[in-house]
Tab-separated table of C-alpha atoms in Angstrom:
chain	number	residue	atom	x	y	z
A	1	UNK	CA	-12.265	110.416	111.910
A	2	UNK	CA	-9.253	108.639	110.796
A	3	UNK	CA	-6.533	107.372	112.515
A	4	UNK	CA	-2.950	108.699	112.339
A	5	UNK	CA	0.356	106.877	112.682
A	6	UNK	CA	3.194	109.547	114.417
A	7	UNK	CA	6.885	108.135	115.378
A	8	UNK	CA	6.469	108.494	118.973
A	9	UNK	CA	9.831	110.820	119.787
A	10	UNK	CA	11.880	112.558	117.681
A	11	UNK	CA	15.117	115.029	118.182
A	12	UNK	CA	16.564	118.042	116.452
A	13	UNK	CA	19.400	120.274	116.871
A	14	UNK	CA	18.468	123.958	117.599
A	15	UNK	CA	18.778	126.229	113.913
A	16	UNK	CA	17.762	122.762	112.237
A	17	UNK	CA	14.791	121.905	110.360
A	18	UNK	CA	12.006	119.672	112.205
A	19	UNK	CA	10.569	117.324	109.815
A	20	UNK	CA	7.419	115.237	111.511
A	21	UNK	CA	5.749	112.670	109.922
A	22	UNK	CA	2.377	111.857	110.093
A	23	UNK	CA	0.510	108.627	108.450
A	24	UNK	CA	-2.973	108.924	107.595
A	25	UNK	CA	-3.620	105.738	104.712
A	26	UNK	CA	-7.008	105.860	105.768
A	27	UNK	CA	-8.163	109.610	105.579
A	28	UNK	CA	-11.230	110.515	103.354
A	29	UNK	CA	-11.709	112.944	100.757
A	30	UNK	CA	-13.725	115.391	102.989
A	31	UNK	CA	-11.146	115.133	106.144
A	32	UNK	CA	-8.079	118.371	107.007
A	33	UNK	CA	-5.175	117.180	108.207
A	34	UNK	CA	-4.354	119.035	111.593
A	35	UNK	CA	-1.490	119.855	113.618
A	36	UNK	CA	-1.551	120.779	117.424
A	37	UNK	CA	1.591	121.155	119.896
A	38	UNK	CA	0.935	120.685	123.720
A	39	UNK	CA	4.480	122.290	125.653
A	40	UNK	CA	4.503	120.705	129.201
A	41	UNK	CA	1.630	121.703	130.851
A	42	UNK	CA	0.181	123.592	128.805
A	43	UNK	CA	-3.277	123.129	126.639
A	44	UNK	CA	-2.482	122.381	122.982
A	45	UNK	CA	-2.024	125.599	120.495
A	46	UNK	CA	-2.956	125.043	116.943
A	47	UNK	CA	-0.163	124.596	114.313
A	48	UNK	CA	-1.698	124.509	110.959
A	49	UNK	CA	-4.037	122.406	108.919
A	50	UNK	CA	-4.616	121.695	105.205
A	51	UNK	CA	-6.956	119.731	103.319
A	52	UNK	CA	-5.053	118.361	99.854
A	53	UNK	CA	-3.060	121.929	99.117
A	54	UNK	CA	0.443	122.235	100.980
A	55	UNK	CA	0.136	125.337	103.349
A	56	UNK	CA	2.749	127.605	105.295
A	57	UNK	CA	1.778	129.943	107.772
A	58	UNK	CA	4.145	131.972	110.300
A	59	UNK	CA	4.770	128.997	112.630
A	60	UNK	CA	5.272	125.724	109.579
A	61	UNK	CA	5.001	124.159	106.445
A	62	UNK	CA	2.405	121.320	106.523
A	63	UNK	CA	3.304	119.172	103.295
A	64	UNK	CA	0.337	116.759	102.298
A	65	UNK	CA	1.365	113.623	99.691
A	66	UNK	CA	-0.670	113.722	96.299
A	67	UNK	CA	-2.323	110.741	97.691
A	68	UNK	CA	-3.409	112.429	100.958
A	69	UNK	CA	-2.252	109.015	103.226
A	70	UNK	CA	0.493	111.120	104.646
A	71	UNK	CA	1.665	114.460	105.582
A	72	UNK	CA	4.415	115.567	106.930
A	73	UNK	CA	5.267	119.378	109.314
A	74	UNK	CA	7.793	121.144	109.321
A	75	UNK	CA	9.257	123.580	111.396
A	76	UNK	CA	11.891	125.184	109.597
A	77	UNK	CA	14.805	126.421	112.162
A	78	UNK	CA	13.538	124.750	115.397
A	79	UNK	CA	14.273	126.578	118.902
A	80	UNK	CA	14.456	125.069	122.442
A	81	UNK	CA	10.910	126.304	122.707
A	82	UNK	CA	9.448	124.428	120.037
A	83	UNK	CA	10.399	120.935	122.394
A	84	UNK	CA	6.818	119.649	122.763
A	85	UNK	CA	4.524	116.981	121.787
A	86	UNK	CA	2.835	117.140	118.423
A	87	UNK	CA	0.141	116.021	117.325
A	88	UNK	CA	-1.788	114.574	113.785
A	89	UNK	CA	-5.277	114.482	113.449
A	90	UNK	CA	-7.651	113.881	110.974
A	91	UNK	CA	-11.222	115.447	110.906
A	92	UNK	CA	-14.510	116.287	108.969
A	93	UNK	CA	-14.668	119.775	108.078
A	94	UNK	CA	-18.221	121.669	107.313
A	95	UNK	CA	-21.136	121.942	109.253
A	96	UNK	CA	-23.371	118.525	109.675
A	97	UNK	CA	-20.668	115.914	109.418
A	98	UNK	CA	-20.790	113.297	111.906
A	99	UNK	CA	-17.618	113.542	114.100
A	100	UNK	CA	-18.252	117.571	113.806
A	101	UNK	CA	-16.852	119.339	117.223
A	102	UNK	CA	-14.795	116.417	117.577
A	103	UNK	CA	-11.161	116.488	117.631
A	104	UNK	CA	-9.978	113.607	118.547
A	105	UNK	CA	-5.940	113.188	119.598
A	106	UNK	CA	-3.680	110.781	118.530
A	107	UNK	CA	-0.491	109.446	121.142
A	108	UNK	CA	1.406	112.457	119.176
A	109	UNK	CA	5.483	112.527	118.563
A	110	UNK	CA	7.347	113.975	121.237
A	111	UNK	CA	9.948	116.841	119.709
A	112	UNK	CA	12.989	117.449	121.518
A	113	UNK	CA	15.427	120.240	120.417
A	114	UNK	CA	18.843	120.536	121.715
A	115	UNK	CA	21.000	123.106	121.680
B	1	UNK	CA	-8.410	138.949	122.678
B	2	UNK	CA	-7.358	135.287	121.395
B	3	UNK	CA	-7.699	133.787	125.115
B	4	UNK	CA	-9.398	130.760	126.545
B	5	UNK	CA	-9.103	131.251	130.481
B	6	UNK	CA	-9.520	128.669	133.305
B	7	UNK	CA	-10.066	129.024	136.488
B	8	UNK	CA	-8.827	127.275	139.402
B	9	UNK	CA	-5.062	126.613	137.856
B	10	UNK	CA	-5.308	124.149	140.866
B	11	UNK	CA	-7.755	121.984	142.593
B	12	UNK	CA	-7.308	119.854	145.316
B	13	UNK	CA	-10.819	117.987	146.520
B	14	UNK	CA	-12.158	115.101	148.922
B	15	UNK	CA	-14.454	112.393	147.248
B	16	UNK	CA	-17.934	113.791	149.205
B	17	UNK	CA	-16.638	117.207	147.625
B	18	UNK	CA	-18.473	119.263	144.906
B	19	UNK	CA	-16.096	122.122	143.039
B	20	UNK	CA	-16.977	123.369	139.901
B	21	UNK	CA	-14.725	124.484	137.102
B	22	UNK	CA	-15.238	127.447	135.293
B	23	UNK	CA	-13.997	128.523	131.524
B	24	UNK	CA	-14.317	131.750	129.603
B	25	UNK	CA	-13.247	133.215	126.266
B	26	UNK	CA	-14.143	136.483	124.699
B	27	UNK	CA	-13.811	135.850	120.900
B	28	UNK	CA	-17.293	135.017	119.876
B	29	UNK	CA	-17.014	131.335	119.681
B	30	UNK	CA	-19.927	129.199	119.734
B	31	UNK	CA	-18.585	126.178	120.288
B	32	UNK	CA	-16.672	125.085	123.700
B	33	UNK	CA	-15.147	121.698	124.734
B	34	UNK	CA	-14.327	120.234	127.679
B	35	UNK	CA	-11.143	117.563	127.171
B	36	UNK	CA	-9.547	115.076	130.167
B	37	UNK	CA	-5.860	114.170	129.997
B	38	UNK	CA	-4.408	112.097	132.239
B	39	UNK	CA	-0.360	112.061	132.797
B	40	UNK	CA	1.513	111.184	129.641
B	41	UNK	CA	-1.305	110.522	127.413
B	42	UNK	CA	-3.218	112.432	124.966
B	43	UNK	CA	-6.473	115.054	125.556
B	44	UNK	CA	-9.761	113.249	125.546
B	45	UNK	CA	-12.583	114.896	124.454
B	46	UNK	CA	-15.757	114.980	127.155
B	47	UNK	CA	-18.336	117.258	126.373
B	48	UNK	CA	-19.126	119.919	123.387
B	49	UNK	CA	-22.045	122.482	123.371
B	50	UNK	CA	-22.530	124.271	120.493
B	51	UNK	CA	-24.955	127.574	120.637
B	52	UNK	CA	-24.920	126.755	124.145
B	53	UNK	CA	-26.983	123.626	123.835
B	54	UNK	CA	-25.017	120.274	124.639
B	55	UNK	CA	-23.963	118.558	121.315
B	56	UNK	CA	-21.549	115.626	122.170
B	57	UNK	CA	-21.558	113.845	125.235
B	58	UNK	CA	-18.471	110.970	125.049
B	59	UNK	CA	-20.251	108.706	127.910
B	60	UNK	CA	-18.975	110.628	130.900
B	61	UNK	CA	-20.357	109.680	134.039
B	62	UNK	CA	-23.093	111.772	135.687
B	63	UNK	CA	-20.404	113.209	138.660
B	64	UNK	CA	-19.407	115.710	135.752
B	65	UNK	CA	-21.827	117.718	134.900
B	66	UNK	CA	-21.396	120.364	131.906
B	67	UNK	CA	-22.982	123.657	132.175
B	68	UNK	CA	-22.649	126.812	128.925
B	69	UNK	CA	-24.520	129.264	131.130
B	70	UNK	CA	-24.334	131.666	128.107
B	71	UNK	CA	-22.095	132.220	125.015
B	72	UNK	CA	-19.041	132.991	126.784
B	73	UNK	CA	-18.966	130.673	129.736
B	74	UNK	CA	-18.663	127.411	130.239
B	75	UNK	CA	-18.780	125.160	133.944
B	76	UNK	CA	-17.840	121.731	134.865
B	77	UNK	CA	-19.737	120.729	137.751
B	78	UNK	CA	-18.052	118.137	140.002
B	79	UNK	CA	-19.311	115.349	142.480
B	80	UNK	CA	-18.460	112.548	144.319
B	81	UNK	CA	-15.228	112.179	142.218
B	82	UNK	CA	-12.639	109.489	142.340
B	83	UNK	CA	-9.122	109.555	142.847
B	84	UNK	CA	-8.811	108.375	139.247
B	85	UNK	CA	-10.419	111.260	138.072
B	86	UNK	CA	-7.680	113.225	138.824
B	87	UNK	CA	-6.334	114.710	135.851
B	88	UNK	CA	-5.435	118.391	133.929
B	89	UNK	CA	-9.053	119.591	132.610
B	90	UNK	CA	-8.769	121.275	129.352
B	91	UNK	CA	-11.219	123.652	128.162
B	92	UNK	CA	-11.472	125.149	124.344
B	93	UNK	CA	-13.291	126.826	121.967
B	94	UNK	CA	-14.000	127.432	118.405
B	95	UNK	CA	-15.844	129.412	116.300
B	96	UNK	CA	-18.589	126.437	115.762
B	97	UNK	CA	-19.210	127.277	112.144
B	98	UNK	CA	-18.369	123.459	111.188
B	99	UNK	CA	-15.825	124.905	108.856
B	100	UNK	CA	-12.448	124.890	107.137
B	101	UNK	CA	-11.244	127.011	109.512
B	102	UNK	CA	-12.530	125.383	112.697
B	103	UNK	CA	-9.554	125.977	114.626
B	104	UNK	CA	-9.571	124.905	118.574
B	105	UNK	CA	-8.275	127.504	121.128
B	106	UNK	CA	-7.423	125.695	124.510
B	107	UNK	CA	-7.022	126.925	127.822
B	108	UNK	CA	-4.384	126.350	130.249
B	109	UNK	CA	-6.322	123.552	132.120
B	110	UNK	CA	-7.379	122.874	135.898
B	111	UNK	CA	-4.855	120.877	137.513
B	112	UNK	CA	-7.421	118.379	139.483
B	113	UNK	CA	-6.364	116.094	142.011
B	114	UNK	CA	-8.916	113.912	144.148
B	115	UNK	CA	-8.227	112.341	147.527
């Protein structure tokens, strides 16, 4: 799987957007971007993932670059209960790949929201 | 039912101990993992069985031992630990069809501590 570059803490004011960036220059064609959130001790709950498309769901907006060697999620009016540590990863999709069953975690930015 | 449960929430054991840890989900998933994360850093991926049959070991040493008794369950046996394997033990599943959609749902974790 490819490795991902994540700023390692980030803030927001409550109401605001959350914008995380994720850097993935060496992803390949076949690998989904994926976002995860771990709230203090907690297991991690899955965000959203996307492949080359961008993709919205009830929780974000996952926003992939044309080139695919970044991405970026967004949470679009962050609450005090989105502070958590979020994660980018990178992995083969469809049955038989190599690294299939793996997901393998990143250090991850940690997202603080203040009131 | 969208739940991945783990049971203890808590474990306290001696070094000559054995404990097991026990996971269960109801959703049909064929795939379960077991993930190790130790304070401040990111989930590390153990063991996955997929139709019940082991898949990926990472290297863990023989004093875990994995167990996927049937579809639903899945055990960590646990011997003659270390006090560096303390950690939170996360357990997940997944459907284990390999696809796009090959979402992880994680437990709560086992808060292990070894003495």
């Amino acid at each position: 799987d490819a490795k991902t570059t994540q700023p390692p803490s980030m803030d927001c004011a409550e109401g605001r957007a959350a914008n995380l960036p994720c850097n993935h220059s060496t992803i390949s064609g076949n690998e989904y971007v994926y976002w995860y959130r771990q709230i203090h001790s907690q297991g991690p709950q899955y965000i959203i993932h996307g492949l080359k498309n961008n993709e919205t769901n009830e929780m974000a907006s996952l926003i992939i670059t044309e080139d695919r060697k970044s991405s970026t999620l967004i949470l679009p009016h962050a609450t005090l209960r989105d502070t958590a540590v979020y994660y980018c990863i990178v992995r083969v999709g469809g049955a038989g790949g190599t690294s299939y069953g793996k997901l393998t975690f990143g250090q991850g930015t940690i997202l603080t929201v203040h009131p | 039912d969208t739940e991945v449960t783990q049971t203890p929430k808590h474990l306290v054991m001696g070094m000559t101990n054995k404990k097991s840890l026990k996971c269960e989900q109801h959703m049909g998933h064929r795939a379960m993992y077991w993930y190790k994360q130790k304070a401040k850093k990111p989930p590390e991926l153990m063991f996955v069985y997929s139709y019940e049959k082991l898949s990926i070991n990472e290297s863990v040493p023989s004093r875990f031992s994995p167990e996927c008794p049937n579809s639903s369950l899945l055990n960590l046996h646990l011997h003659a630990l270390q006090p560096e394997d303390s950690a939170l033990y996360l357990c997940a599943s997944s459907q284990a069809g390999g696809g796009r959609d090959e979402k992880l749902f994680f437990g709560s974790g086992t808060q292990l501590s070894v003495l």
